[in-house]
mmCIF file of N, CA and C in Angstrom:
data_model
loop_
_atom_site.group_PDB
_atom_site.id
_atom_site.type_symbol
_atom_site.label_atom_id
_atom_site.label_comp_id
_atom_site.label_asym_id
_atom_site.label_seq_id
_atom_site.Cartn_x
_atom_site.Cartn_y
_atom_site.Cartn_z
ATOM 1 N N UNK A 1 0.852 -1.174 0.000
ATOM 2 C CA UNK A 1 0.000 0.000 0.000
ATOM 3 C C UNK A 1 0.895 1.233 0.000
ATOM 4 N N UNK A 2 1.024 1.851 -1.136
ATOM 5 C CA UNK A 2 1.921 2.991 -1.289
ATOM 6 C C UNK A 2 1.215 4.334 -1.200
ATOM 7 N N UNK A 3 -0.101 4.365 -1.471
ATOM 8 C CA UNK A 3 -0.812 5.640 -1.418
ATOM 9 C C UNK A 3 -2.255 5.411 -1.005
ATOM 10 N N UNK A 4 -2.897 6.486 -0.551
ATOM 11 C CA UNK A 4 -4.307 6.444 -0.170
ATOM 12 C C UNK A 4 -4.901 7.834 -0.340
ATOM 13 N N UNK A 5 -6.203 7.934 -0.220
ATOM 14 C CA UNK A 5 -6.887 9.221 -0.347
ATOM 15 C C UNK A 5 -6.548 10.101 0.856
ATOM 16 N N UNK A 6 -6.458 11.401 0.619
ATOM 17 C CA UNK A 6 -6.077 12.312 1.696
ATOM 18 C C UNK A 6 -7.161 12.385 2.764
ATOM 19 N N UNK A 7 -8.439 12.339 2.388
ATOM 20 C CA UNK A 7 -9.482 12.407 3.405
ATOM 21 C C UNK A 7 -9.461 11.170 4.295
ATOM 22 N N UNK A 8 -9.198 10.037 3.701
ATOM 23 C CA UNK A 8 -9.120 8.796 4.470
ATOM 24 C C UNK A 8 -7.907 8.808 5.400
ATOM 25 N N UNK A 9 -6.776 9.308 4.906
ATOM 26 C CA UNK A 9 -5.562 9.346 5.728
ATOM 27 C C UNK A 9 -5.712 10.311 6.901
ATOM 28 N N UNK A 10 -6.294 11.506 6.653
ATOM 29 C CA UNK A 10 -6.498 12.476 7.739
ATOM 30 C C UNK A 10 -7.357 11.880 8.844
ATOM 31 N N UNK A 11 -8.377 11.119 8.455
ATOM 32 C CA UNK A 11 -9.245 10.488 9.438
ATOM 33 C C UNK A 11 -8.524 9.344 10.148
ATOM 34 N N UNK A 12 -7.755 8.556 9.404
ATOM 35 C CA UNK A 12 -7.082 7.389 9.978
ATOM 36 C C UNK A 12 -6.029 7.779 11.013
ATOM 37 N N UNK A 13 -5.342 8.907 10.805
ATOM 38 C CA UNK A 13 -4.303 9.305 11.756
ATOM 39 C C UNK A 13 -4.838 10.271 12.816
ATOM 40 N N UNK A 14 -6.154 10.428 12.850
ATOM 41 C CA UNK A 14 -6.844 11.179 13.899
ATOM 42 C C UNK A 14 -6.584 12.679 13.897
ATOM 43 N N UNK A 15 -6.365 13.271 12.709
ATOM 44 C CA UNK A 15 -6.282 14.726 12.636
ATOM 45 C C UNK A 15 -7.673 15.345 12.583
ATOM 46 N N UNK A 16 -8.668 14.579 12.115
ATOM 47 C CA UNK A 16 -10.070 15.000 12.130
ATOM 48 C C UNK A 16 -10.891 13.890 12.777
ATOM 49 N N UNK A 17 -12.068 14.247 13.288
ATOM 50 C CA UNK A 17 -12.880 13.255 13.998
ATOM 51 C C UNK A 17 -13.565 12.268 13.061
ATOM 52 N N UNK A 18 -14.087 12.769 11.951
ATOM 53 C CA UNK A 18 -14.811 11.885 11.045
ATOM 54 C C UNK A 18 -14.291 12.051 9.625
ATOM 55 N N UNK A 19 -14.531 11.039 8.806
ATOM 56 C CA UNK A 19 -14.096 11.121 7.417
ATOM 57 C C UNK A 19 -14.890 12.174 6.648
ATOM 58 N N UNK A 20 -16.197 12.338 6.873
ATOM 59 C CA UNK A 20 -16.905 13.435 6.200
ATOM 60 C C UNK A 20 -16.355 14.818 6.569
ATOM 61 N N UNK A 21 -15.865 14.978 7.794
ATOM 62 C CA UNK A 21 -15.229 16.253 8.179
ATOM 63 C C UNK A 21 -13.959 16.479 7.359
ATOM 64 N N UNK A 22 -13.201 15.419 7.136
ATOM 65 C CA UNK A 22 -11.976 15.539 6.334
ATOM 66 C C UNK A 22 -12.315 15.888 4.889
ATOM 67 N N UNK A 23 -13.343 15.266 4.335
ATOM 68 C CA UNK A 23 -13.748 15.553 2.959
ATOM 69 C C UNK A 23 -14.263 16.982 2.841
ATOM 70 N N UNK A 24 -15.015 17.438 3.840
ATOM 71 C CA UNK A 24 -15.531 18.811 3.822
ATOM 72 C C UNK A 24 -14.391 19.823 3.899
ATOM 73 N N UNK A 25 -13.375 19.533 4.711
ATOM 74 C CA UNK A 25 -12.222 20.429 4.816
ATOM 75 C C UNK A 25 -11.480 20.502 3.478
ATOM 76 N N UNK A 26 -11.389 19.379 2.781
ATOM 77 C CA UNK A 26 -10.731 19.369 1.467
ATOM 78 C C UNK A 26 -11.540 20.183 0.463
ATOM 79 N N UNK A 27 -12.847 19.968 0.439
ATOM 80 C CA UNK A 27 -13.697 20.701 -0.510
ATOM 81 C C UNK A 27 -13.694 22.199 -0.227
ATOM 82 N N UNK A 28 -13.541 22.587 1.029
ATOM 83 C CA UNK A 28 -13.533 24.000 1.400
ATOM 84 C C UNK A 28 -12.181 24.657 1.124
ATOM 85 N N UNK A 29 -11.172 23.876 0.746
ATOM 86 C CA UNK A 29 -9.862 24.436 0.437
ATOM 87 C C UNK A 29 -8.961 24.584 1.643
ATOM 88 N N UNK A 30 -9.249 23.869 2.722
ATOM 89 C CA UNK A 30 -8.447 23.975 3.942
ATOM 90 C C UNK A 30 -7.295 22.976 3.985
ATOM 91 N N UNK A 31 -7.203 22.107 2.988
ATOM 92 C CA UNK A 31 -6.152 21.085 2.978
ATOM 93 C C UNK A 31 -5.319 21.255 1.708
ATOM 94 N N UNK A 32 -3.997 21.244 1.890
ATOM 95 C CA UNK A 32 -3.071 21.338 0.758
ATOM 96 C C UNK A 32 -2.070 20.202 0.874
ATOM 97 N N UNK A 33 -1.793 19.551 -0.255
ATOM 98 C CA UNK A 33 -0.795 18.486 -0.306
ATOM 99 C C UNK A 33 0.336 18.982 -1.188
ATOM 100 N N UNK A 34 1.520 19.076 -0.625
ATOM 101 C CA UNK A 34 2.703 19.597 -1.339
ATOM 102 C C UNK A 34 2.406 20.962 -1.964
ATOM 103 N N UNK A 35 1.807 21.843 -1.189
ATOM 104 C CA UNK A 35 1.464 23.218 -1.582
ATOM 105 C C UNK A 35 0.512 23.295 -2.773
ATOM 106 N N UNK A 36 -0.306 22.284 -2.958
ATOM 107 C CA UNK A 36 -1.355 22.309 -3.985
ATOM 108 C C UNK A 36 -2.690 22.047 -3.291
ATOM 109 N N UNK A 37 -3.749 22.752 -3.668
ATOM 110 C CA UNK A 37 -5.061 22.471 -3.072
ATOM 111 C C UNK A 37 -5.442 21.012 -3.310
ATOM 112 N N UNK A 38 -6.002 20.385 -2.288
ATOM 113 C CA UNK A 38 -6.303 18.959 -2.377
ATOM 114 C C UNK A 38 -7.808 18.725 -2.370
ATOM 115 N N UNK A 39 -8.246 17.853 -3.269
ATOM 116 C CA UNK A 39 -9.616 17.354 -3.251
ATOM 117 C C UNK A 39 -9.614 16.136 -2.334
ATOM 118 N N UNK A 40 -10.785 15.661 -1.901
ATOM 119 C CA UNK A 40 -10.794 14.489 -1.014
ATOM 120 C C UNK A 40 -10.129 13.256 -1.613
ATOM 121 N N UNK A 41 -10.153 13.101 -2.931
ATOM 122 C CA UNK A 41 -9.585 11.911 -3.566
ATOM 123 C C UNK A 41 -8.107 12.061 -3.924
ATOM 124 N N UNK A 42 -7.483 13.183 -3.573
ATOM 125 C CA UNK A 42 -6.056 13.358 -3.847
ATOM 126 C C UNK A 42 -5.268 12.279 -3.110
ATOM 127 N N UNK A 43 -4.330 11.673 -3.795
ATOM 128 C CA UNK A 43 -3.563 10.602 -3.164
ATOM 129 C C UNK A 43 -2.366 11.165 -2.408
ATOM 130 N N UNK A 44 -2.070 10.532 -1.297
ATOM 131 C CA UNK A 44 -0.887 10.885 -0.509
ATOM 132 C C UNK A 44 -0.012 9.648 -0.398
ATOM 133 N N UNK A 45 1.286 9.874 -0.347
ATOM 134 C CA UNK A 45 2.241 8.789 -0.199
ATOM 135 C C UNK A 45 3.321 9.249 0.771
ATOM 136 N N UNK A 46 4.160 8.355 1.263
ATOM 137 C CA UNK A 46 5.201 8.754 2.208
ATOM 138 C C UNK A 46 6.092 9.849 1.621
ATOM 139 N N UNK A 47 6.385 10.852 2.445
ATOM 140 C CA UNK A 47 7.210 11.977 2.020
ATOM 141 C C UNK A 47 6.405 13.205 1.657
ATOM 142 N N UNK A 48 5.092 13.081 1.479
ATOM 143 C CA UNK A 48 4.251 14.230 1.152
ATOM 144 C C UNK A 48 4.064 15.120 2.375
ATOM 145 N N UNK A 49 3.936 16.421 2.112
ATOM 146 C CA UNK A 49 3.668 17.382 3.194
ATOM 147 C C UNK A 49 2.210 17.820 3.084
ATOM 148 N N UNK A 50 1.502 17.750 4.190
ATOM 149 C CA UNK A 50 0.090 18.121 4.216
ATOM 150 C C UNK A 50 -0.074 19.313 5.154
ATOM 151 N N UNK A 51 -0.701 20.368 4.631
ATOM 152 C CA UNK A 51 -1.064 21.541 5.442
ATOM 153 C C UNK A 51 -2.568 21.530 5.567
ATOM 154 N N UNK A 52 -3.068 21.481 6.784
ATOM 155 C CA UNK A 52 -4.506 21.424 7.011
ATOM 156 C C UNK A 52 -4.894 22.479 8.039
ATOM 157 N N UNK A 53 -5.828 23.329 7.658
ATOM 158 C CA UNK A 53 -6.353 24.340 8.581
ATOM 159 C C UNK A 53 -7.590 23.741 9.231
ATOM 160 N N UNK A 54 -7.428 23.230 10.453
ATOM 161 C CA UNK A 54 -8.494 22.526 11.156
ATOM 162 C C UNK A 54 -8.707 23.131 12.533
ATOM 163 N N UNK A 55 -9.952 23.373 12.867
ATOM 164 C CA UNK A 55 -10.329 23.882 14.192
ATOM 165 C C UNK A 55 -9.578 25.161 14.561
ATOM 166 N N UNK A 56 -9.378 26.034 13.599
ATOM 167 C CA UNK A 56 -8.748 27.320 13.873
ATOM 168 C C UNK A 56 -7.231 27.305 13.928
ATOM 169 N N UNK A 57 -6.617 26.160 13.721
ATOM 170 C CA UNK A 57 -5.157 26.090 13.723
ATOM 171 C C UNK A 57 -4.681 25.419 12.437
ATOM 172 N N UNK A 58 -3.491 25.762 12.012
ATOM 173 C CA UNK A 58 -2.919 25.149 10.821
ATOM 174 C C UNK A 58 -1.923 24.092 11.250
ATOM 175 N N UNK A 59 -2.169 22.857 10.828
ATOM 176 C CA UNK A 59 -1.276 21.749 11.135
ATOM 177 C C UNK A 59 -0.451 21.451 9.898
ATOM 178 N N UNK A 60 0.849 21.300 10.057
ATOM 179 C CA UNK A 60 1.759 20.933 8.976
ATOM 180 C C UNK A 60 2.369 19.585 9.357
ATOM 181 N N UNK A 61 2.070 18.571 8.568
ATOM 182 C CA UNK A 61 2.561 17.229 8.877
ATOM 183 C C UNK A 61 3.197 16.620 7.638
ATOM 184 N N UNK A 62 4.163 15.760 7.873
ATOM 185 C CA UNK A 62 4.800 15.013 6.792
ATOM 186 C C UNK A 62 4.393 13.554 6.938
ATOM 187 N N UNK A 63 3.943 12.955 5.853
ATOM 188 C CA UNK A 63 3.487 11.569 5.859
ATOM 189 C C UNK A 63 4.709 10.654 5.922
ATOM 190 N N UNK A 64 4.751 9.775 6.921
ATOM 191 C CA UNK A 64 5.832 8.796 7.006
ATOM 192 C C UNK A 64 5.340 7.397 6.689
ATOM 193 N N UNK A 65 4.056 7.146 6.967
ATOM 194 C CA UNK A 65 3.484 5.825 6.695
ATOM 195 C C UNK A 65 2.041 6.008 6.267
ATOM 196 N N UNK A 66 1.621 5.271 5.276
ATOM 197 C CA UNK A 66 0.255 5.365 4.770
ATOM 198 C C UNK A 66 -0.584 4.262 5.403
ATOM 199 N N UNK A 67 -1.706 4.657 5.989
ATOM 200 C CA UNK A 67 -2.663 3.689 6.531
ATOM 201 C C UNK A 67 -4.038 4.052 5.995
ATOM 202 N N UNK A 68 -4.917 3.063 5.931
ATOM 203 C CA UNK A 68 -6.254 3.311 5.425
ATOM 204 C C UNK A 68 -7.322 3.111 6.473
ATOM 205 N N UNK A 69 -7.024 2.359 7.511
ATOM 206 C CA UNK A 69 -7.997 2.118 8.573
ATOM 207 C C UNK A 69 -7.580 2.881 9.810
ATOM 208 N N UNK A 70 -8.550 3.313 10.583
ATOM 209 C CA UNK A 70 -8.291 4.054 11.811
ATOM 210 C C UNK A 70 -7.630 3.127 12.825
ATOM 211 N N UNK A 71 -6.566 3.614 13.442
ATOM 212 C CA UNK A 71 -5.813 2.815 14.409
ATOM 213 C C UNK A 71 -5.763 3.576 15.734
ATOM 214 N N UNK A 72 -5.170 2.970 16.724
ATOM 215 C CA UNK A 72 -5.039 3.614 18.019
ATOM 216 C C UNK A 72 -4.180 4.868 17.937
ATOM 217 N N UNK A 73 -4.329 5.726 18.935
ATOM 218 C CA UNK A 73 -3.630 7.010 18.930
ATOM 219 C C UNK A 73 -2.114 6.836 18.912
ATOM 220 N N UNK A 74 -1.602 5.855 19.630
ATOM 221 C CA UNK A 74 -0.152 5.631 19.666
ATOM 222 C C UNK A 74 0.354 5.211 18.285
ATOM 223 N N UNK A 75 -0.370 4.337 17.610
ATOM 224 C CA UNK A 75 0.028 3.912 16.266
ATOM 225 C C UNK A 75 -0.134 5.042 15.255
ATOM 226 N N UNK A 76 -1.188 5.836 15.409
ATOM 227 C CA UNK A 76 -1.441 6.940 14.479
ATOM 228 C C UNK A 76 -0.328 7.980 14.559
ATOM 229 N N UNK A 77 0.221 8.193 15.735
ATOM 230 C CA UNK A 77 1.280 9.193 15.905
ATOM 231 C C UNK A 77 2.558 8.803 15.163
ATOM 232 N N UNK A 78 2.739 7.527 14.870
ATOM 233 C CA UNK A 78 3.937 7.090 14.149
ATOM 234 C C UNK A 78 3.792 7.237 12.640
ATOM 235 N N UNK A 79 2.614 7.611 12.164
ATOM 236 C CA UNK A 79 2.364 7.704 10.720
ATOM 237 C C UNK A 79 2.707 9.067 10.142
ATOM 238 N N UNK A 80 3.030 10.033 10.991
ATOM 239 C CA UNK A 80 3.369 11.358 10.478
ATOM 240 C C UNK A 80 4.354 12.044 11.410
ATOM 241 N N UNK A 81 5.054 13.032 10.841
ATOM 242 C CA UNK A 81 5.946 13.888 11.624
ATOM 243 C C UNK A 81 5.296 15.250 11.663
ATOM 244 N N UNK A 82 5.032 15.750 12.867
ATOM 245 C CA UNK A 82 4.359 17.033 13.025
ATOM 246 C C UNK A 82 5.379 18.158 12.895
ATOM 247 N N UNK A 83 5.253 18.971 11.881
ATOM 248 C CA UNK A 83 6.154 20.092 11.639
ATOM 249 C C UNK A 83 5.465 21.426 11.900
ATOM 250 N N UNK A 84 4.394 21.409 12.654
ATOM 251 C CA UNK A 84 3.655 22.617 12.976
ATOM 252 C C UNK A 84 4.510 23.497 13.884
ATOM 253 N N UNK A 85 4.714 24.779 13.505
ATOM 254 C CA UNK A 85 5.510 25.647 14.384
ATOM 255 C C UNK A 85 4.767 25.920 15.688
ATOM 256 N N UNK A 86 5.541 26.149 16.729
ATOM 257 C CA UNK A 86 4.944 26.441 18.032
ATOM 258 C C UNK A 86 4.192 27.776 17.961
ATOM 259 N N UNK A 87 3.068 27.881 18.639
ATOM 260 C CA UNK A 87 2.328 29.140 18.601
ATOM 261 C C UNK A 87 3.118 30.246 19.294
ATOM 262 N N UNK A 88 2.964 31.486 18.844
ATOM 263 C CA UNK A 88 3.700 32.570 19.487
ATOM 264 C C UNK A 88 3.204 32.769 20.917
ATOM 265 N N UNK A 89 4.107 33.124 21.815
ATOM 266 C CA UNK A 89 3.672 33.320 23.195
ATOM 267 C C UNK A 89 2.735 34.519 23.285
ATOM 268 N N UNK A 90 1.693 34.357 24.067
ATOM 269 C CA UNK A 90 0.738 35.443 24.232
ATOM 270 C C UNK A 90 1.276 36.436 25.253
ATOM 271 N N UNK A 91 1.108 37.714 24.934
ATOM 272 C CA UNK A 91 1.555 38.752 25.859
ATOM 273 C C UNK A 91 0.604 38.773 27.046
ATOM 274 N N UNK A 92 1.151 38.543 28.221
ATOM 275 C CA UNK A 92 0.296 38.525 29.398
ATOM 276 C C UNK A 92 0.128 39.947 29.930
ATOM 277 N N UNK A 93 -1.116 40.321 30.121
ATOM 278 C CA UNK A 93 -1.442 41.638 30.648
ATOM 279 C C UNK A 93 -1.690 41.485 32.143
ATOM 280 N N UNK A 94 -1.017 42.285 32.955
ATOM 281 C CA UNK A 94 -1.244 42.147 34.390
ATOM 282 C C UNK A 94 -2.686 42.516 34.727
ATOM 283 N N UNK A 95 -3.277 41.721 35.585
ATOM 284 C CA UNK A 95 -4.656 41.939 35.988
ATOM 285 C C UNK A 95 -4.660 42.436 37.423
ATOM 286 N N UNK A 96 -5.396 43.511 37.637
ATOM 287 C CA UNK A 96 -5.504 44.048 38.990
ATOM 288 C C UNK A 96 -6.370 43.107 39.818
ATOM 289 N N UNK A 97 -5.841 42.652 40.922
ATOM 290 C CA UNK A 97 -6.577 41.727 41.789
ATOM 291 C C UNK A 97 -6.591 42.271 43.211
ATOM 292 N N UNK A 98 -7.695 42.036 43.839
ATOM 293 C CA UNK A 98 -7.825 42.406 45.252
ATOM 294 C C UNK A 98 -7.797 41.136 46.079
ATOM 295 N N UNK A 99 -7.345 41.254 47.284
ATOM 296 C CA UNK A 99 -7.320 40.094 48.156
ATOM 297 C C UNK A 99 -8.742 39.700 48.516
ATOM 298 N N UNK A 100 -8.929 38.415 48.625
ATOM 299 C CA UNK A 100 -10.253 37.892 48.950
ATOM 300 C C UNK A 100 -10.671 38.393 50.333
ATOM 301 N N UNK A 101 -11.893 38.887 50.411
ATOM 302 C CA UNK A 101 -12.424 39.371 51.673
ATOM 303 C C UNK A 101 -12.074 40.818 51.960
ATOM 304 N N UNK A 102 -11.447 41.511 51.007
ATOM 305 C CA UNK A 102 -11.055 42.905 51.233
ATOM 306 C C UNK A 102 -12.241 43.856 51.106
ATOM 307 N N UNK A 103 -13.383 43.372 50.627
ATOM 308 C CA UNK A 103 -14.556 44.230 50.505
ATOM 309 C C UNK A 103 -14.511 45.052 49.224
ATOM 310 N N UNK A 104 -15.441 45.997 49.130
ATOM 311 C CA UNK A 104 -15.497 46.845 47.946
ATOM 312 C C UNK A 104 -14.344 47.841 47.955
ATOM 313 N N UNK A 105 -13.888 48.244 46.750
ATOM 314 C CA UNK A 105 -12.794 49.221 46.719
ATOM 315 C C UNK A 105 -13.278 50.595 47.186
ATOM 316 N N UNK A 106 -12.364 51.325 47.815
ATOM 317 C CA UNK A 106 -12.691 52.695 48.210
ATOM 318 C C UNK A 106 -12.682 53.574 46.972
ATOM 319 N N UNK A 107 -13.123 54.812 47.137
ATOM 320 C CA UNK A 107 -13.172 55.734 46.006
ATOM 321 C C UNK A 107 -11.764 55.935 45.431
ATOM 322 N N UNK A 108 -10.776 56.056 46.298
ATOM 323 C CA UNK A 108 -9.403 56.256 45.849
ATOM 324 C C UNK A 108 -8.899 55.031 45.092
ATOM 325 N N UNK A 109 -9.155 53.828 45.639
ATOM 326 C CA UNK A 109 -8.723 52.601 44.976
ATOM 327 C C UNK A 109 -9.411 52.427 43.616
ATOM 328 N N UNK A 110 -10.688 52.819 43.535
ATOM 329 C CA UNK A 110 -11.410 52.709 42.271
ATOM 330 C C UNK A 110 -10.800 53.621 41.213
ATOM 331 N N UNK A 111 -10.410 54.836 41.606
ATOM 332 C CA UNK A 111 -9.773 55.766 40.660
ATOM 333 C C UNK A 111 -8.441 55.205 40.166
ATOM 334 N N UNK A 112 -7.676 54.590 41.054
ATOM 335 C CA UNK A 112 -6.399 53.982 40.658
ATOM 336 C C UNK A 112 -6.656 52.846 39.673
ATOM 337 N N UNK A 113 -7.669 52.024 39.954
ATOM 338 C CA UNK A 113 -8.009 50.931 39.050
ATOM 339 C C UNK A 113 -8.456 51.475 37.695
ATOM 340 N N UNK A 114 -9.274 52.501 37.676
ATOM 341 C CA UNK A 114 -9.729 53.095 36.414
ATOM 342 C C UNK A 114 -8.558 53.638 35.602
ATOM 343 N N UNK A 115 -7.592 54.293 36.268
ATOM 344 C CA UNK A 115 -6.419 54.799 35.563
ATOM 345 C C UNK A 115 -5.587 53.644 34.989
ATOM 346 N N UNK A 116 -5.462 52.584 35.767
ATOM 347 C CA UNK A 116 -4.709 51.418 35.327
ATOM 348 C C UNK A 116 -5.375 50.774 34.106
ATOM 349 N N UNK A 117 -6.677 50.637 34.136
ATOM 350 C CA UNK A 117 -7.406 50.007 33.022
ATOM 351 C C UNK A 117 -7.368 50.871 31.763
ATOM 352 N N UNK A 118 -7.454 52.188 31.911
ATOM 353 C CA UNK A 118 -7.455 53.063 30.728
ATOM 354 C C UNK A 118 -6.055 53.219 30.132
ATOM 355 N N UNK A 119 -5.011 53.022 30.911
ATOM 356 C CA UNK A 119 -3.645 53.159 30.365
ATOM 357 C C UNK A 119 -3.266 51.990 29.476
ATOM 358 N N UNK A 120 -3.917 50.834 29.647
ATOM 359 C CA UNK A 120 -3.610 49.642 28.850
ATOM 360 C C UNK A 120 -4.199 49.699 27.465
ATOM 361 N N UNK A 121 -5.094 50.607 27.186
ATOM 362 C CA UNK A 121 -5.763 50.670 25.881
ATOM 363 C C UNK A 121 -5.173 51.677 25.006
#
């Protein structure tokens, strides 16, 4: 078995939950094989690079082994090399916190909080 359909492979290696979801992603243009738009019947073979925009994230994987039936998660992980870049770190904004049980803020504390909140925008 040297090649299989891309929708079947995406489902078999557990990148999508169902095979119809994989076919829909292909038809919508969210899947590319070797930088070419892929239809559900596009064949994939070992060495191909697949870019799939799924669930709001773009996954970049290289096919190492072709399978046609869904297998366990441990076996599925051996069928591809994940080349997805790490997401950029999110800038953490300091949040003003009061100690539990401190009660409502005083007028002065509220003004300080308002100044702090307006300076971040």
